[in-house]
Tab-separated table of C-alpha atoms in Angstrom:
chain	number	residue	atom	x	y	z
P	1	MET	CA	-9.525	46.311	2.655
P	2	SER	CA	-9.535	43.544	5.001
P	3	THR	CA	-11.829	40.548	4.649
P	4	PRO	CA	-13.720	38.839	7.671
P	5	SER	CA	-12.309	35.168	8.031
P	6	ARG	CA	-12.252	32.387	10.420
P	7	LYS	CA	-9.275	30.219	10.900
P	8	VAL	CA	-8.414	27.455	13.052
P	9	VAL	CA	-5.612	28.312	15.584
P	10	ILE	CA	-3.253	25.900	17.847
P	11	THR	CA	-2.882	28.089	20.936
P	12	ALA	CA	-0.545	25.968	22.250
P	13	PHE	CA	0.898	22.612	21.798
P	14	GLY	CA	-0.874	19.423	23.471
P	15	ASP	CA	-4.384	17.896	23.342
P	16	VAL	CA	-7.266	19.208	21.489
P	17	SER	CA	-8.437	21.724	24.028
P	18	ASN	CA	-5.702	23.630	22.595
P	19	LEU	CA	-7.658	24.231	19.337
P	20	SER	CA	-10.043	26.939	18.887
P	21	ILE	CA	-12.033	28.396	15.885
P	22	VAL	CA	-11.426	32.490	16.015
P	23	GLN	CA	-13.297	35.008	14.134
P	24	THR	CA	-10.724	37.454	12.430
P	25	THR	CA	-10.066	39.716	9.240
P	26	ILE	CA	-7.333	38.961	6.317
P	27	PRO	CA	-5.646	42.002	4.734
P	28	ASP	CA	-5.457	42.037	0.888
P	29	PRO	CA	-2.745	39.855	-0.550
P	30	PRO	CA	0.636	41.626	-0.764
P	31	LYS	CA	2.944	41.572	-3.771
P	32	ASP	CA	3.343	38.017	-5.553
P	33	HIS	CA	0.363	36.807	-3.526
P	34	VAL	CA	-3.265	35.807	-4.421
P	35	GLN	CA	-5.786	35.438	-1.608
P	36	VAL	CA	-7.661	32.325	-2.265
P	37	ARG	CA	-11.147	31.288	-0.356
P	38	THR	CA	-10.764	27.732	0.597
P	39	ILE	CA	-13.230	24.956	-0.302
P	40	TYR	CA	-11.586	22.121	1.315
P	41	SER	CA	-8.160	21.634	2.944
P	42	GLY	CA	-6.691	18.469	3.871
P	43	PHE	CA	-5.957	16.677	7.089
P	44	ALA	CA	-3.333	14.259	7.849
P	45	GLY	CA	-1.060	13.038	10.473
P	46	ALA	CA	1.234	16.675	9.620
P	47	ASP	CA	-1.787	18.270	11.390
P	48	ILE	CA	-1.957	16.039	14.420
P	49	ASN	CA	2.035	16.369	14.898
P	50	MET	CA	1.824	20.233	14.530
P	51	ARG	CA	-1.089	20.434	17.453
P	52	LEU	CA	1.579	18.257	19.615
P	53	GLY	CA	4.411	20.231	18.584
P	54	ARG	CA	6.356	17.265	17.304
P	55	TYR	CA	6.459	18.697	13.567
P	56	PRO	CA	9.692	18.929	12.568
P	57	MET	CA	10.914	22.301	12.079
P	58	GLN	CA	7.415	23.889	12.865
P	59	LYS	CA	6.274	27.399	13.683
P	60	LYS	CA	6.141	28.031	17.547
P	61	ALA	CA	2.227	28.516	18.821
P	62	PRO	CA	0.098	30.030	18.203
P	63	LEU	CA	-0.569	29.188	14.903
P	64	THR	CA	-2.919	27.873	12.082
P	65	PRO	CA	-2.840	24.166	10.830
P	66	GLY	CA	-3.992	23.219	7.147
P	67	TYR	CA	-1.058	21.735	5.040
P	68	CYS	CA	-2.900	21.988	1.909
P	69	LEU	CA	-6.161	23.422	0.181
P	70	VAL	CA	-8.474	23.537	-3.060
P	71	GLY	CA	-10.218	26.971	-3.191
P	72	ARG	CA	-11.458	29.689	-5.402
P	73	VAL	CA	-9.126	32.887	-6.107
P	74	ALA	CA	-10.846	35.632	-4.569
P	75	LYS	CA	-8.323	38.555	-5.081
P	76	SER	CA	-4.835	39.232	-6.864
P	77	GLY	CA	-2.497	40.943	-4.967
P	78	PRO	CA	0.261	43.630	-7.036
P	79	ASN	CA	2.171	41.761	-9.886
P	80	CYS	CA	-0.059	39.029	-10.219
P	81	SER	CA	-2.042	38.209	-13.323
P	82	GLN	CA	-1.886	34.520	-13.415
P	83	PHE	CA	-5.376	33.882	-12.117
P	84	ARG	CA	-8.956	35.089	-12.714
P	85	ASN	CA	-11.245	35.730	-9.913
P	86	GLY	CA	-13.089	32.717	-9.475
P	87	ASP	CA	-10.389	30.338	-10.565
P	88	ILE	CA	-10.242	26.924	-8.718
P	89	VAL	CA	-6.460	26.494	-7.732
P	90	ALA	CA	-4.626	23.810	-5.555
P	91	CYS	CA	-1.856	24.529	-3.082
P	92	LEU	CA	0.690	22.721	-0.569
P	93	THR	CA	0.398	25.840	2.198
P	94	VAL	CA	2.311	24.010	5.033
P	95	TYR	CA	0.210	26.449	7.149
P	96	ASP	CA	-2.727	28.729	7.359
P	97	ALA	CA	-5.492	26.534	5.166
P	98	ASP	CA	-7.482	25.764	7.860
P	99	ALA	CA	-9.267	29.309	7.283
P	100	ASP	CA	-11.736	30.796	5.109
P	101	TYR	CA	-9.424	32.643	3.220
P	102	ALA	CA	-5.342	32.531	3.032
P	103	ASN	CA	-3.128	34.587	0.988
P	104	LEU	CA	-0.712	32.447	-0.725
P	105	PRO	CA	2.477	33.003	-2.788
P	106	GLN	CA	1.151	32.774	-6.948
P	107	LYS	CA	3.972	30.902	-7.929
P	108	TYR	CA	2.657	27.674	-5.736
P	109	LEU	CA	-0.740	27.981	-6.881
P	110	ILE	CA	-1.535	25.178	-9.550
P	111	PRO	CA	-4.800	25.136	-11.431
P	112	VAL	CA	-7.281	22.316	-11.107
P	113	PRO	CA	-8.851	20.976	-14.191
P	114	ASP	CA	-12.683	21.615	-14.701
P	115	GLY	CA	-14.413	18.288	-14.076
P	116	THR	CA	-11.977	17.329	-11.167
P	117	ASP	CA	-13.909	16.250	-7.958
P	118	LEU	CA	-12.423	18.863	-5.723
P	119	GLN	CA	-12.330	16.331	-2.575
P	120	GLN	CA	-10.125	14.231	-4.410
P	121	ALA	CA	-8.219	16.888	-5.658
P	122	THR	CA	-7.543	17.998	-2.225
P	123	ALA	CA	-6.158	14.399	-1.199
P	124	LEU	CA	-3.738	14.354	-4.387
P	125	ILE	CA	-1.902	17.610	-3.133
P	126	THR	CA	-0.250	16.045	-0.171
P	127	ASP	CA	-1.132	12.290	0.020
P	128	TRP	CA	-0.857	11.349	-3.074
P	129	SER	CA	2.001	13.743	-4.256
P	130	THR	CA	4.102	12.095	-1.396
P	131	ALA	CA	3.383	8.420	-2.835
P	132	TYR	CA	4.046	9.498	-5.984
P	133	SER	CA	7.628	11.164	-5.755
P	134	MET	CA	8.835	7.981	-3.270
P	135	ALA	CA	7.330	5.403	-5.667
P	136	ILE	CA	7.861	7.008	-8.874
P	137	ASN	CA	10.781	9.210	-8.843
P	138	THR	CA	12.816	7.814	-5.748
P	139	ALA	CA	12.289	4.312	-5.758
P	140	LYS	CA	11.679	3.804	-9.473
P	141	VAL	CA	9.414	0.981	-8.716
P	142	LYS	CA	9.455	-1.508	-11.926
P	143	PRO	CA	7.280	-4.301	-13.066
P	144	GLY	CA	7.877	-7.290	-11.161
P	145	GLN	CA	9.304	-5.672	-7.910
P	146	LYS	CA	7.940	-6.515	-4.460
P	147	VAL	CA	6.581	-3.393	-2.387
P	148	PHE	CA	6.175	-3.343	1.014
P	149	VAL	CA	3.734	-0.269	2.438
P	150	HIS	CA	3.602	0.406	6.572
P	151	GLY	CA	-0.095	2.016	6.299
P	152	ILE	CA	-1.278	0.284	3.369
P	153	SER	CA	-4.896	1.655	4.561
P	154	GLY	CA	-4.030	4.882	5.099
P	155	ALA	CA	-3.759	8.149	2.784
P	156	VAL	CA	-0.436	7.947	1.637
P	157	GLY	CA	-0.064	4.085	1.852
P	158	HIS	CA	-3.052	3.564	-0.091
P	159	ALA	CA	-1.811	5.651	-2.837
P	160	ALA	CA	1.902	3.857	-2.607
P	161	MET	CA	0.064	0.900	-2.841
P	162	ILE	CA	-1.830	1.817	-6.344
P	163	LEU	CA	0.911	3.528	-7.848
P	164	SER	CA	3.142	0.823	-7.341
P	165	GLN	CA	0.461	-1.423	-8.644
P	166	ARG	CA	0.308	0.761	-11.804
P	167	GLN	CA	4.033	0.257	-12.129
P	168	GLY	CA	3.386	-3.545	-12.341
P	169	ALA	CA	4.751	-4.524	-8.723
P	170	LYS	CA	3.234	-6.773	-6.216
P	171	VAL	CA	2.442	-4.938	-3.112
P	172	TYR	CA	2.177	-5.945	0.755
P	173	GLY	CA	1.807	-4.281	3.626
P	174	THR	CA	0.634	-3.586	7.501
P	175	CYS	CA	-2.622	-2.342	8.517
P	176	SER	CA	-5.338	-3.026	10.962
P	177	GLU	CA	-7.306	-6.258	10.461
P	178	ARG	CA	-10.478	-4.505	10.141
P	179	ASN	CA	-9.355	-3.474	6.689
P	180	TYR	CA	-7.839	-6.769	5.409
P	181	ALA	CA	-10.839	-7.294	3.075
P	182	THR	CA	-10.388	-3.924	1.560
P	183	ILE	CA	-6.944	-4.470	0.953
P	184	GLU	CA	-7.355	-7.606	-0.618
P	185	LYS	CA	-9.816	-6.354	-2.827
P	186	PHE	CA	-7.199	-4.191	-4.495
P	187	GLY	CA	-4.785	-7.285	-4.793
P	188	ALA	CA	-2.648	-6.810	-2.110
P	189	THR	CA	-1.294	-8.830	0.797
P	190	PRO	CA	-1.943	-7.542	4.211
P	191	PHE	CA	-0.284	-8.087	7.633
P	192	THR	CA	-0.628	-6.839	11.060
P	193	TYR	CA	2.056	-4.655	12.295
P	194	THR	CA	2.462	-5.679	15.788
P	195	ASN	CA	2.457	-9.343	15.063
P	196	LYS	CA	5.455	-9.064	13.130
P	197	ASP	CA	4.620	-12.191	11.319
P	198	TRP	CA	5.337	-10.257	7.972
P	199	ILE	CA	8.974	-10.169	8.955
P	200	PRO	CA	9.413	-13.963	8.165
P	201	ALA	CA	7.228	-13.972	5.623
P	202	ILE	CA	8.853	-11.065	3.299
P	203	GLN	CA	12.308	-12.535	4.321
P	204	LYS	CA	11.041	-16.117	3.016
P	205	ILE	CA	10.342	-14.508	-0.734
P	206	GLY	CA	13.743	-13.153	-0.696
P	207	GLY	CA	12.750	-9.472	0.832
P	208	ALA	CA	11.161	-6.238	-0.637
P	209	ASP	CA	12.682	-4.121	-3.378
P	210	ALA	CA	11.117	-0.776	-2.145
P	211	ILE	CA	9.601	-0.213	1.120
P	212	PHE	CA	7.265	2.787	2.293
P	213	ASP	CA	7.706	3.277	6.299
P	214	PRO	CA	6.174	6.493	7.713
P	215	LEU	CA	6.350	5.182	11.589
P	216	GLY	CA	10.519	5.768	12.301
P	217	PHE	CA	11.974	4.541	15.362
P	218	GLU	CA	12.402	0.878	15.589
P	219	SER	CA	10.116	0.089	12.530
P	220	TRP	CA	12.932	1.557	10.500
P	221	ASP	CA	15.252	-1.143	11.652
P	222	GLU	CA	12.607	-3.815	11.190
P	223	SER	CA	11.833	-2.763	7.590
P	224	TYR	CA	15.912	-2.803	6.834
P	225	SER	CA	15.652	-6.372	7.931
P	226	ILE	CA	13.397	-7.235	5.032
P	227	LEU	CA	14.899	-5.673	2.080
P	228	SER	CA	16.145	-7.455	-0.811
P	229	ARG	CA	19.439	-7.456	-1.573
P	230	THR	CA	18.972	-4.342	-3.431
P	231	GLY	CA	16.061	-2.977	-1.946
P	232	HIS	CA	15.297	0.668	-1.203
P	233	LEU	CA	13.956	1.946	2.348
P	234	LEU	CA	12.250	5.389	2.361
P	235	GLY	CA	11.441	6.533	5.818
P	236	TYR	CA	8.850	9.215	6.059
P	237	GLY	CA	7.423	11.051	8.942
P	238	GLY	CA	7.917	9.496	12.425
P	239	ASN	CA	4.531	8.343	13.690
P	240	LEU	CA	5.044	5.633	15.677
P	241	ALA	CA	4.634	7.310	19.144
P	242	THR	CA	1.807	9.592	18.228
P	243	LEU	CA	-0.090	6.376	16.603
P	244	ASN	CA	0.656	4.533	19.945
P	245	GLY	CA	-0.323	7.347	22.230
P	246	GLN	CA	3.639	7.290	23.799
P	247	ALA	CA	5.239	10.389	25.145
P	248	GLU	CA	7.343	12.414	22.428
P	249	ARG	CA	10.372	10.914	21.124
P	250	SER	CA	13.325	12.926	18.727
P	251	VAL	CA	12.886	11.389	15.366
P	252	LEU	CA	16.561	13.118	14.915
P	253	TRP	CA	18.649	10.146	15.980
P	254	PRO	CA	16.690	7.716	14.239
P	255	THR	CA	16.671	9.694	11.041
P	256	VAL	CA	20.667	9.776	11.178
P	257	LYS	CA	20.840	6.010	12.057
P	258	LEU	CA	18.212	5.493	8.830
P	259	LEU	CA	20.910	7.551	6.592
P	260	LEU	CA	23.988	5.975	8.190
P	261	LYS	CA	23.099	2.556	6.723
P	262	ASN	CA	23.909	3.849	3.176
P	263	LEU	CA	27.778	3.424	4.391
P	264	TYR	CA	27.082	-0.139	4.065
P	265	PHE	CA	27.858	0.548	0.509
P	266	TRP	CA	28.931	-3.445	-0.141
P	267	SER	CA	25.108	-4.592	0.983
P	268	GLY	CA	23.491	-3.255	-2.395
P	269	LYS	CA	20.753	-1.694	-0.032
P	270	LYS	CA	19.731	2.088	0.161
P	271	THR	CA	17.940	4.214	2.614
P	272	THR	CA	16.282	7.542	1.943
P	273	PHE	CA	14.432	9.642	4.524
P	274	PHE	CA	11.783	11.664	2.045
P	275	TYR	CA	10.302	15.000	2.561
P	276	ILE	CA	7.965	16.362	0.399
P	277	THR	CA	8.325	20.074	-0.654
P	278	ARG	CA	6.584	22.408	-2.836
P	279	ASP	CA	9.812	24.048	-4.265
P	280	ASP	CA	10.870	20.567	-5.317
P	281	LYS	CA	11.554	20.619	-9.090
P	282	ASN	CA	8.895	17.614	-9.396
P	283	PHE	CA	6.448	18.683	-6.984
P	284	LYS	CA	4.241	20.557	-9.661
P	285	PRO	CA	4.458	18.649	-12.806
P	286	ASP	CA	3.825	15.676	-10.653
P	287	LEU	CA	0.776	17.141	-9.314
P	288	VAL	CA	-0.637	18.481	-12.572
P	289	LYS	CA	-0.004	14.647	-13.930
P	290	LEU	CA	-2.227	13.309	-10.707
P	291	LEU	CA	-5.005	16.004	-11.123
P	292	VAL	CA	-5.286	15.101	-14.943
P	293	MET	CA	-5.294	11.498	-14.108
P	294	CYS	CA	-7.979	12.189	-11.354
P	295	ARG	CA	-10.065	13.975	-13.841
P	296	ASP	CA	-9.851	11.215	-16.485
P	297	GLY	CA	-11.115	8.572	-14.203
P	298	GLU	CA	-7.218	6.834	-14.362
P	299	ILE	CA	-7.223	6.825	-10.639
P	300	LYS	CA	-9.714	7.309	-7.792
P	301	VAL	CA	-8.842	8.807	-4.785
P	302	PRO	CA	-10.793	7.628	-1.838
P	303	ILE	CA	-11.908	10.100	0.941
P	304	LYS	CA	-12.172	8.152	4.222
P	305	GLN	CA	-14.228	11.179	6.005
P	306	VAL	CA	-15.032	14.742	5.599
P	307	PHE	CA	-15.396	17.311	8.457
P	308	ASN	CA	-16.779	20.671	8.362
P	309	LEU	CA	-14.290	23.397	9.728
P	310	GLU	CA	-16.274	23.761	13.277
P	311	ASP	CA	-15.588	20.044	13.502
P	312	ILE	CA	-12.118	20.031	13.585
P	313	LYS	CA	-11.545	19.037	16.980
P	314	THR	CA	-13.498	16.081	16.289
P	315	ALA	CA	-11.027	15.554	13.394
P	316	HIS	CA	-7.863	15.265	15.289
P	317	GLU	CA	-9.835	12.968	17.808
P	318	SER	CA	-10.787	10.545	15.092
P	319	TRP	CA	-7.487	10.759	12.923
P	320	SER	CA	-6.423	6.927	14.106
P	321	LYS	CA	-9.464	5.747	14.857
P	322	THR	CA	-11.788	6.059	11.790
P	323	PRO	CA	-11.957	2.543	9.778
P	324	GLY	CA	-11.878	2.283	5.883
P	325	ILE	CA	-9.088	3.710	3.634
P	326	GLY	CA	-8.037	6.729	2.097
P	327	SER	CA	-7.889	10.422	3.102
P	328	PHE	CA	-9.530	12.985	5.617
P	329	VAL	CA	-10.486	16.511	4.392
P	330	ILE	CA	-12.065	19.579	5.784
P	331	LYS	CA	-14.897	21.138	4.079
P	332	VAL	CA	-14.127	24.956	4.889
P	333	SER	CA	-17.006	26.252	2.421
P	334	ASP	CA	-19.491	25.480	-0.637
P	335	PRO	CA	-17.931	25.473	-4.126
């Protein structure tokens, strides 16, 4: 039996005029799938790049975006007994979260602990899981190290700052001047990306031991130049052109160039292109840890702004313009 459902559709790649909200129906969940009623969906650079047709290996339009969600179980399909109707779950969906309902593989659903703020839980799924995996599992940030974060006031950047500080690192990073005071309150040192004064400043103190850079292209070359003698540069995304309103540029060659720097084995430096995936063996246990930390108040996830589903065009237009720190979320329904 089908269920009425609204969903966002990217009808063609381009500006926000290509976003529509349509009324449709969703069938009952198939075998090994669970139907979830979305409460909040995440919103980040991936949504912008999907709308522009720039996200790596993405589906062709038309498609429904929405990289992650928190919602309540509505129906369980055949061979599914792990959850009961009404249970609150989190899921990294990649697509389809910007909808009233989504049929999702049961194996990717993660219970949200009672008492967890659901907006914060939504931001944990992609933004904080990305930062956690980069800082803790990949860069293995240690006490006393120097960490540099591009976009330190952004969703992933802020999470990388907090998690690195929890490991005992000193954190530096780039952000808009309007966010300097907030970043300084967290104990980090901000720079303006376009000034490039961060390059000599970090080189002067011996370089950064870990760098998290979502910009790509020329920024990865600049970031490599400020690594310490044994530093690790983690590139993720390729948002420089999108943020600057530039024409589309392929991130393929810059990514190859980034990884080829590992051939300089005598340098002691290392580069990684990071890409979050729900199939990674660490993804689920890492998200479970983050959810518990959030519930217990060990971390506080700042939410920059909440948009209703019907305001999805405004969310896309506001992504790089809204002051403050933290994550965007889309409210789809009441809890």
